[in-house]
Amino acid sequence: MFTLTEIVKDGILEVSFTVDDYQSKIYTITNSMGVDIMQGKITGNTQRTCLYVGDCKKGTYTFSLGDTNSQEFIIQ
């Protein structure tokens, strides 16, 4: 499982991992219409990572890790 910064104000989305089984996962960030706008890979045994999302417009987005885990966040 993971937790996110739910309201992003400075362009940095912080992702904290609570389970150690995320050693190599593909993440996807989609906009409110379901269009993929960012994709990448998190590798290694990490507890926390930060992603720059400052180029995205204000609005609601969804961060998905793998096929089953997703959570919404807001860029203000």
PDB file of C-alpha atoms in Angstrom:
ATOM      1  CA  MET A   1       0.000   0.000   0.000  1.00  0.00           C
ATOM      2  CA  PHE A   2       1.051   3.618  -0.382  1.00  0.00           C
ATOM      3  CA  THR A   3      -0.029   7.109   0.674  1.00  0.00           C
ATOM      4  CA  LEU A   4       0.161  10.349  -1.291  1.00  0.00           C
ATOM      5  CA  THR A   5       0.264  14.046  -0.684  1.00  0.00           C
ATOM      6  CA  GLU A   6      -3.456  14.621  -1.294  1.00  0.00           C
ATOM      7  CA  ILE A   7      -3.186  18.345  -2.079  1.00  0.00           C
ATOM      8  CA  VAL A   8      -0.131  19.352  -4.129  1.00  0.00           C
ATOM      9  CA  LYS A   9       0.762  23.051  -3.879  1.00  0.00           C
ATOM     10  CA  ASP A  10       4.460  23.242  -4.759  1.00  0.00           C
ATOM     11  CA  GLY A  11       4.519  20.884  -7.746  1.00  0.00           C
ATOM     12  CA  ILE A  12       5.934  17.941  -5.765  1.00  0.00           C
ATOM     13  CA  LEU A  13       3.877  14.778  -5.250  1.00  0.00           C
ATOM     14  CA  GLU A  14       5.227  12.750  -2.331  1.00  0.00           C
ATOM     15  CA  VAL A  15       4.593   8.994  -2.351  1.00  0.00           C
ATOM     16  CA  SER A  16       5.247   6.995   0.831  1.00  0.00           C
ATOM     17  CA  PHE A  17       5.209   3.205   0.749  1.00  0.00           C
ATOM     18  CA  THR A  18       3.848   1.245   3.708  1.00  0.00           C
ATOM     19  CA  VAL A  19       4.483  -2.277   2.380  1.00  0.00           C
ATOM     20  CA  ASP A  20       7.868  -3.555   1.235  1.00  0.00           C
ATOM     21  CA  ASP A  21       6.655  -5.410  -1.877  1.00  0.00           C
ATOM     22  CA  TYR A  22       6.992  -2.357  -4.181  1.00  0.00           C
ATOM     23  CA  GLN A  23      10.550  -2.986  -5.368  1.00  0.00           C
ATOM     24  CA  SER A  24       9.909  -2.431  -9.066  1.00  0.00           C
ATOM     25  CA  LYS A  25       6.538  -1.011 -10.067  1.00  0.00           C
ATOM     26  CA  ILE A  26       5.180   0.965 -12.977  1.00  0.00           C
ATOM     27  CA  TYR A  27       3.208   4.053 -11.989  1.00  0.00           C
ATOM     28  CA  THR A  28       0.734   6.033 -14.061  1.00  0.00           C
ATOM     29  CA  ILE A  29      -0.776   9.454 -13.443  1.00  0.00           C
ATOM     30  CA  THR A  30      -4.065  10.121 -15.219  1.00  0.00           C
ATOM     31  CA  ASN A  31      -6.173  13.252 -15.435  1.00  0.00           C
ATOM     32  CA  SER A  32      -9.860  13.530 -14.525  1.00  0.00           C
ATOM     33  CA  MET A  33     -10.888  12.283 -17.989  1.00  0.00           C
ATOM     34  CA  GLY A  34      -8.825   9.094 -17.660  1.00  0.00           C
ATOM     35  CA  VAL A  35      -6.057  10.142 -20.047  1.00  0.00           C
ATOM     36  CA  ASP A  36      -2.532   9.025 -19.083  1.00  0.00           C
ATOM     37  CA  ILE A  37      -0.339  12.091 -18.701  1.00  0.00           C
ATOM     38  CA  MET A  38       2.709  10.646 -16.945  1.00  0.00           C
ATOM     39  CA  GLN A  39       4.207   7.192 -16.579  1.00  0.00           C
ATOM     40  CA  GLY A  40       7.379   5.850 -15.036  1.00  0.00           C
ATOM     41  CA  LYS A  41       9.030   3.140 -13.021  1.00  0.00           C
ATOM     42  CA  ILE A  42       9.970   3.146  -9.345  1.00  0.00           C
ATOM     43  CA  THR A  43      12.832   0.739  -8.684  1.00  0.00           C
ATOM     44  CA  GLY A  44      14.626  -0.435  -5.615  1.00  0.00           C
ATOM     45  CA  ASN A  45      13.535  -0.880  -2.031  1.00  0.00           C
ATOM     46  CA  THR A  46      12.408   2.650  -1.192  1.00  0.00           C
ATOM     47  CA  GLN A  47      10.156   3.987   1.561  1.00  0.00           C
ATOM     48  CA  ARG A  48       9.409   7.347  -0.066  1.00  0.00           C
ATOM     49  CA  THR A  49       9.838   9.102  -3.383  1.00  0.00           C
ATOM     50  CA  CYS A  50       8.910  12.501  -4.803  1.00  0.00           C
ATOM     51  CA  LEU A  51       7.609  13.172  -8.306  1.00  0.00           C
ATOM     52  CA  TYR A  52       7.567  16.570 -10.014  1.00  0.00           C
ATOM     53  CA  VAL A  53       4.058  17.324 -11.294  1.00  0.00           C
ATOM     54  CA  GLY A  54       4.427  21.116 -11.554  1.00  0.00           C
ATOM     55  CA  ASP A  55       3.908  21.084 -15.335  1.00  0.00           C
ATOM     56  CA  CYS A  56       0.356  19.733 -14.898  1.00  0.00           C
ATOM     57  CA  LYS A  57      -2.621  22.081 -14.791  1.00  0.00           C
ATOM     58  CA  LYS A  58      -4.699  22.547 -11.647  1.00  0.00           C
ATOM     59  CA  GLY A  59      -7.224  19.775 -11.105  1.00  0.00           C
ATOM     60  CA  THR A  60      -7.834  16.255  -9.883  1.00  0.00           C
ATOM     61  CA  TYR A  61      -5.520  13.418 -10.920  1.00  0.00           C
ATOM     62  CA  THR A  62      -5.157   9.730 -10.123  1.00  0.00           C
ATOM     63  CA  PHE A  63      -1.889   8.030  -9.198  1.00  0.00           C
ATOM     64  CA  SER A  64      -1.904   4.290  -9.973  1.00  0.00           C
ATOM     65  CA  LEU A  65       0.746   1.798  -8.966  1.00  0.00           C
ATOM     66  CA  GLY A  66       0.402  -1.476 -10.801  1.00  0.00           C
ATOM     67  CA  ASP A  67      -3.064  -2.610 -11.816  1.00  0.00           C
ATOM     68  CA  THR A  68      -4.840  -2.646  -8.471  1.00  0.00           C
ATOM     69  CA  ASN A  69      -3.693   0.322  -6.349  1.00  0.00           C
ATOM     70  CA  SER A  70      -4.775   3.877  -7.119  1.00  0.00           C
ATOM     71  CA  GLN A  71      -5.440   7.100  -5.217  1.00  0.00           C
ATOM     72  CA  GLU A  72      -6.602  10.576  -6.238  1.00  0.00           C
ATOM     73  CA  PHE A  73      -4.761  13.822  -5.552  1.00  0.00           C
ATOM     74  CA  ILE A  74      -5.399  17.491  -6.329  1.00  0.00           C
ATOM     75  CA  ILE A  75      -3.021  20.034  -7.844  1.00  0.00           C
ATOM     76  CA  GLN A  76      -3.771  23.576  -6.707  1.00  0.00           C
TER      77      GLN A  76
END
